[in-house]
């Protein structure tokens, strides 16, 4: 079987497994016209990191990392703790520079345009490149509905009431949350369970129509059922947004990602990418012995 055929079969098997586990696919759940799907076909974007280095003060934590994250695919960043995965993720939408003393070198190109170009506004980069954090961070006193549209208010995007209602339903549906909360949209987002709060954060990120969605260990604190729902959401969303996910769960990386990059920092050196490629190749036929040891649980 060819690599591409193997990868296609793996994805099909995963989707079948999700259906059997009781997690419903959500693309046709919403009876209303899709707000997000009216985006033009070319909205999908490649994200291309070139020679990215990062420092915290005098300590260099990433060294000359280059990685192409293809449009319409899920790229997983794997590796042991402390190897720079999350730092690299935060450089992809300029979150790294919020840390006092943090420094950055290199380029991050969104469809060929460097988001670090002095002429580019930070808010513009973060609107096109959204982020879901490890710990769910909804606005606890804000209603579920208002949480979904909070990002639009912060970025100055205006929308009519009918379109707003449709967008809320669309985003919650795509995040796999609509059926659970549709009768209590006015209740506080902080009243949801941990898994529901994480899906609410995904819905909030989708509302501003990002071209790329970054996810930093989005399932690390969730139960298996919530984790499976988040994974199903990731696979569904890859059709319309480029996704980059940091995960320590090798089974999760194998289930949801198309591409994989293995990060490593050895003996106090900055983090680098040891190997990158199709997920099937990284897990089934890695070129570097360190990659093979890591994905098979022999260290990390």
Coordinates of C-alpha atoms in Angstrom, one line a residue:
X1 CA 0.0 0.0 0.0
X2 CA 1.3 3.4 -0.9
X3 CA 2.0 6.0 1.8
X4 CA -0.9 8.2 0.7
X5 CA -3.3 5.3 0.5
X6 CA -2.2 4.1 4.0
X7 CA -2.7 7.6 5.4
X8 CA -6.2 7.8 3.8
X9 CA -7.1 4.4 5.2
X10 CA -5.9 5.5 8.7
X11 CA -8.1 8.6 8.6
X12 CA -11.1 6.7 7.4
X13 CA -10.7 4.1 10.1
X14 CA -10.4 6.8 12.7
X15 CA -13.6 8.5 11.6
X16 CA -15.4 5.1 11.6
X17 CA -14.1 4.6 15.2
X18 CA -15.4 8.0 16.2
X19 CA -18.8 7.2 14.8
X20 CA -18.9 3.8 16.6
X21 CA -17.9 5.5 19.9
X22 CA -21.0 7.6 19.8
X23 CA -19.5 10.9 18.7
X24 CA -21.6 12.4 16.0
X25 CA -20.1 14.2 13.0
X26 CA -21.4 17.7 13.0
X27 CA -21.2 19.1 9.5
X28 CA -24.9 18.7 8.9
X29 CA -26.2 19.2 12.4
X30 CA -27.2 22.9 11.9
X31 CA -30.4 23.5 10.0
X32 CA -29.4 27.1 9.3
X33 CA -27.4 28.3 6.3
X34 CA -23.7 28.0 7.1
X35 CA -22.0 31.2 8.0
X36 CA -18.5 29.9 8.1
X37 CA -18.8 27.8 4.9
X38 CA -19.5 30.9 2.9
X39 CA -15.8 31.7 3.1
X40 CA -14.0 31.7 -0.3
X41 CA -12.2 28.4 -1.2
X42 CA -8.7 30.1 -1.0
X43 CA -9.2 31.0 2.6
X44 CA -7.0 28.0 3.6
X45 CA -3.5 29.1 4.2
X46 CA 0.0 27.6 4.4
X47 CA 1.9 28.6 7.5
X48 CA 5.7 28.5 6.9
X49 CA 8.1 29.0 9.8
X50 CA 11.7 29.7 8.6
X51 CA 14.8 29.6 10.8
X52 CA 12.8 30.4 13.9
X53 CA 14.9 31.0 17.1
X54 CA 13.5 32.1 20.4
X55 CA 15.0 33.3 23.7
X56 CA 13.8 33.9 27.2
X57 CA 16.3 36.6 28.3
X58 CA 19.7 35.1 27.6
X59 CA 18.5 31.5 27.4
X60 CA 17.9 30.3 23.9
X61 CA 15.1 27.8 23.7
X62 CA 14.7 27.2 20.0
X63 CA 17.4 27.1 17.4
X64 CA 16.8 27.7 13.6
X65 CA 13.5 25.7 13.5
X66 CA 11.9 25.5 10.0
X67 CA 8.6 23.9 9.4
X68 CA 5.9 24.1 6.7
X69 CA 2.4 23.6 8.0
X70 CA 0.3 22.9 4.9
X71 CA -3.1 24.3 4.3
X72 CA -6.1 22.2 5.2
X73 CA -4.1 19.7 7.2
X74 CA -3.4 19.0 10.8
X75 CA 0.3 19.2 11.9
X76 CA 1.2 17.7 15.2
X77 CA 4.2 18.9 17.3
X78 CA 5.5 16.1 19.5
X79 CA 8.5 15.7 21.8
X80 CA 9.4 15.5 25.5
X81 CA 8.6 18.3 27.9
X82 CA 11.0 21.3 27.7
X83 CA 12.0 20.9 24.1
X84 CA 10.3 24.1 22.9
X85 CA 7.1 22.9 21.3
X86 CA 4.8 25.3 23.0
X87 CA 7.2 28.1 22.6
X88 CA 7.4 27.4 18.9
X89 CA 3.6 27.4 18.8
X90 CA 3.4 30.8 20.5
X91 CA 5.8 32.3 17.9
X92 CA 3.4 31.4 15.2
X93 CA 0.9 34.1 16.2
X94 CA 3.3 36.4 18.0
X95 CA 2.2 35.4 21.5
X96 CA 5.8 34.7 22.4
X97 CA 6.6 38.4 22.5
X98 CA 4.1 39.0 25.3
X99 CA 6.6 37.4 27.8
X100 CA 9.0 40.0 29.4
X101 CA 12.5 39.6 28.0
X102 CA 11.4 37.2 25.2
X103 CA 13.2 37.6 21.8
X104 CA 12.5 36.1 18.4
X105 CA 14.5 35.5 15.2
X106 CA 13.4 34.2 11.9
X107 CA 10.2 34.5 9.8
X108 CA 6.7 33.1 10.0
X109 CA 5.0 33.4 6.6
X110 CA 1.2 33.2 6.2
X111 CA 0.7 32.6 2.5
X112 CA 4.1 34.1 1.9
X113 CA 3.7 37.3 4.0
X114 CA 5.8 37.5 7.2
X115 CA 3.6 38.2 10.2
X116 CA 6.6 39.8 11.9
X117 CA 7.0 42.4 9.2
X118 CA 7.0 45.8 11.0
X119 CA 4.1 47.0 8.8
X120 CA 1.9 44.2 10.0
X121 CA -0.3 44.7 13.1
X122 CA -0.2 42.1 15.9
X123 CA -4.0 42.1 16.1
X124 CA -4.2 41.2 12.4
X125 CA -1.9 38.3 12.9
X126 CA -3.9 37.0 15.8
X127 CA -7.1 37.3 14.0
X128 CA -5.9 35.1 11.1
X129 CA -4.0 32.8 13.4
X130 CA -6.2 31.8 16.4
X131 CA -5.1 29.9 19.5
X132 CA -6.7 27.4 21.9
X133 CA -4.8 27.0 25.1
X134 CA -4.1 24.0 27.3
X135 CA -6.4 25.2 30.0
X136 CA -9.9 26.3 28.9
X137 CA -10.2 30.1 29.3
X138 CA -13.8 31.1 28.6
X139 CA -15.0 34.4 30.2
X140 CA -16.7 32.8 33.2
X141 CA -19.3 35.5 33.9
X142 CA -20.1 36.0 30.2
X143 CA -22.9 34.0 28.7
X144 CA -22.2 31.0 26.4
X145 CA -23.5 33.0 23.4
X146 CA -21.4 36.1 24.3
X147 CA -18.3 34.0 24.8
X148 CA -18.6 32.8 21.2
X149 CA -18.7 36.3 19.8
X150 CA -16.3 37.9 22.3
X151 CA -13.4 37.7 19.8
X152 CA -15.4 39.6 17.3
X153 CA -16.1 42.5 19.7
X154 CA -12.4 42.6 20.6
X155 CA -11.3 42.8 17.0
X156 CA -14.0 45.3 16.0
X157 CA -16.0 43.0 13.7
X158 CA -19.7 44.0 13.6
X159 CA -22.5 41.6 12.7
X160 CA -26.3 41.9 12.7
X161 CA -28.4 40.0 15.2
X162 CA -29.7 37.3 12.8
X163 CA -26.2 36.7 11.4
X164 CA -24.9 36.7 15.0
X165 CA -27.4 34.0 16.0
X166 CA -26.5 31.9 12.9
X167 CA -22.8 32.3 13.6
X168 CA -23.2 31.3 17.2
X169 CA -25.0 28.1 16.2
X170 CA -22.6 27.4 13.4
X171 CA -19.5 27.8 15.6
X172 CA -21.0 25.8 18.5
X173 CA -22.0 23.0 16.0
X174 CA -18.6 22.8 14.5
X175 CA -17.1 22.7 18.0
X176 CA -19.4 19.8 18.8
X177 CA -21.2 21.7 21.6
X178 CA -24.5 23.0 20.0
X179 CA -26.8 20.2 21.0
X180 CA -25.6 20.3 24.6
X181 CA -26.0 24.1 25.2
X182 CA -28.6 25.3 22.6
X183 CA -31.3 25.7 25.3
X184 CA -29.1 27.6 27.7
X185 CA -27.1 30.0 25.6
X186 CA -27.8 32.8 28.1
X187 CA -26.2 31.0 31.0
X188 CA -22.6 31.7 32.1
X189 CA -19.8 29.9 30.2
X190 CA -18.0 29.3 33.5
X191 CA -20.8 26.9 34.4
X192 CA -19.9 24.3 31.7
X193 CA -17.7 21.3 32.4
X194 CA -14.1 21.3 31.5
X195 CA -14.5 19.6 28.2
X196 CA -17.4 21.8 27.3
X197 CA -15.4 24.9 28.2
X198 CA -12.6 23.8 25.9
X199 CA -15.1 23.3 23.0
X200 CA -16.6 26.7 23.8
X201 CA -13.1 28.2 23.4
X202 CA -12.8 26.5 20.0
X203 CA -16.1 27.9 19.0
X204 CA -14.9 31.4 20.1
X205 CA -11.8 31.0 18.0
X206 CA -13.8 30.0 15.0
X207 CA -16.1 33.0 15.2
X208 CA -13.5 35.4 13.8
X209 CA -12.9 33.1 10.9
X210 CA -9.2 32.3 11.4
X211 CA -7.1 30.8 8.6
X212 CA -5.0 28.9 11.1
X213 CA -5.9 27.4 14.5
X214 CA -3.1 26.7 17.0
X215 CA -3.9 24.2 19.8
X216 CA -1.6 23.8 22.8
X217 CA -2.4 20.4 24.4
X218 CA -6.1 21.0 24.2
X219 CA -7.0 17.7 25.7
X220 CA -4.4 17.3 28.5
X221 CA -6.9 17.9 31.3
X222 CA -9.9 16.3 29.8
X223 CA -11.6 12.9 30.3
X224 CA -11.5 10.3 27.5
X225 CA -15.0 11.2 26.2
X226 CA -14.3 14.9 26.0
X227 CA -10.9 14.1 24.4
X228 CA -12.5 12.0 21.7
X229 CA -15.0 14.8 21.0
X230 CA -12.2 17.4 20.7
X231 CA -10.3 15.0 18.4
X232 CA -13.3 14.6 16.2
X233 CA -13.7 18.3 16.0
X234 CA -10.1 18.8 15.0
X235 CA -10.5 16.3 12.1
X236 CA -13.7 18.0 10.9
X237 CA -12.2 21.5 11.1
X238 CA -9.2 20.6 9.0
X239 CA -11.3 20.9 5.9
X240 CA -11.6 24.6 6.4
X241 CA -8.7 25.8 8.7
X242 CA -5.1 24.8 8.9
X243 CA -4.4 23.3 12.4
X244 CA -1.2 23.0 14.4
X245 CA -1.5 21.0 17.6
X246 CA 1.0 20.3 20.4
X247 CA 0.4 17.0 22.1
X248 CA 2.2 14.6 24.4
X249 CA -0.3 11.8 23.5
X250 CA 1.2 9.7 20.8
X251 CA -2.0 7.9 20.0
X252 CA -3.7 11.3 19.6
X253 CA -1.0 12.6 17.3
X254 CA -1.4 9.4 15.2
X255 CA -5.2 9.7 15.1
X256 CA -5.7 13.3 14.2
X257 CA -2.6 14.6 12.3
X258 CA -1.5 14.5 8.7
X259 CA 2.0 15.8 9.3
X260 CA 4.2 15.5 12.4
X261 CA 7.3 17.2 13.7
X262 CA 9.5 15.7 16.4
X263 CA 11.2 18.3 18.7
X264 CA 14.1 17.5 21.0
X265 CA 16.5 19.5 23.2
X266 CA 19.5 17.5 24.4
X267 CA 22.0 18.2 27.2
X268 CA 20.8 21.7 27.7
X269 CA 20.9 22.7 24.1
X270 CA 18.0 24.7 22.5
X271 CA 15.1 22.8 20.9
X272 CA 15.4 21.7 17.3
X273 CA 13.3 19.5 15.0
X274 CA 14.9 16.1 14.7
X275 CA 12.5 14.8 12.1
X276 CA 9.4 15.9 10.3
X277 CA 7.1 14.4 7.6
X278 CA 3.9 12.5 7.1
X279 CA 2.5 11.1 10.3
X280 CA 2.4 7.6 8.9
X281 CA 6.1 7.8 8.1
X282 CA 7.1 9.3 11.5
X283 CA 5.3 6.6 13.4
X284 CA 5.8 3.6 11.1
X285 CA 9.1 4.2 9.5
X286 CA 11.1 7.0 11.2
X287 CA 14.5 7.9 9.8
X288 CA 16.1 8.9 13.0
X289 CA 16.6 6.4 15.9
X290 CA 15.7 9.1 18.4
X291 CA 12.3 9.5 16.7
X292 CA 11.7 5.8 16.8
X293 CA 12.6 5.6 20.5
X294 CA 10.3 8.5 21.4
X295 CA 7.1 7.4 19.4
X296 CA 7.5 3.9 20.9
X297 CA 7.7 5.2 24.5
X298 CA 11.4 4.4 25.2
X299 CA 12.0 7.9 26.5
X300 CA 10.2 11.2 27.2

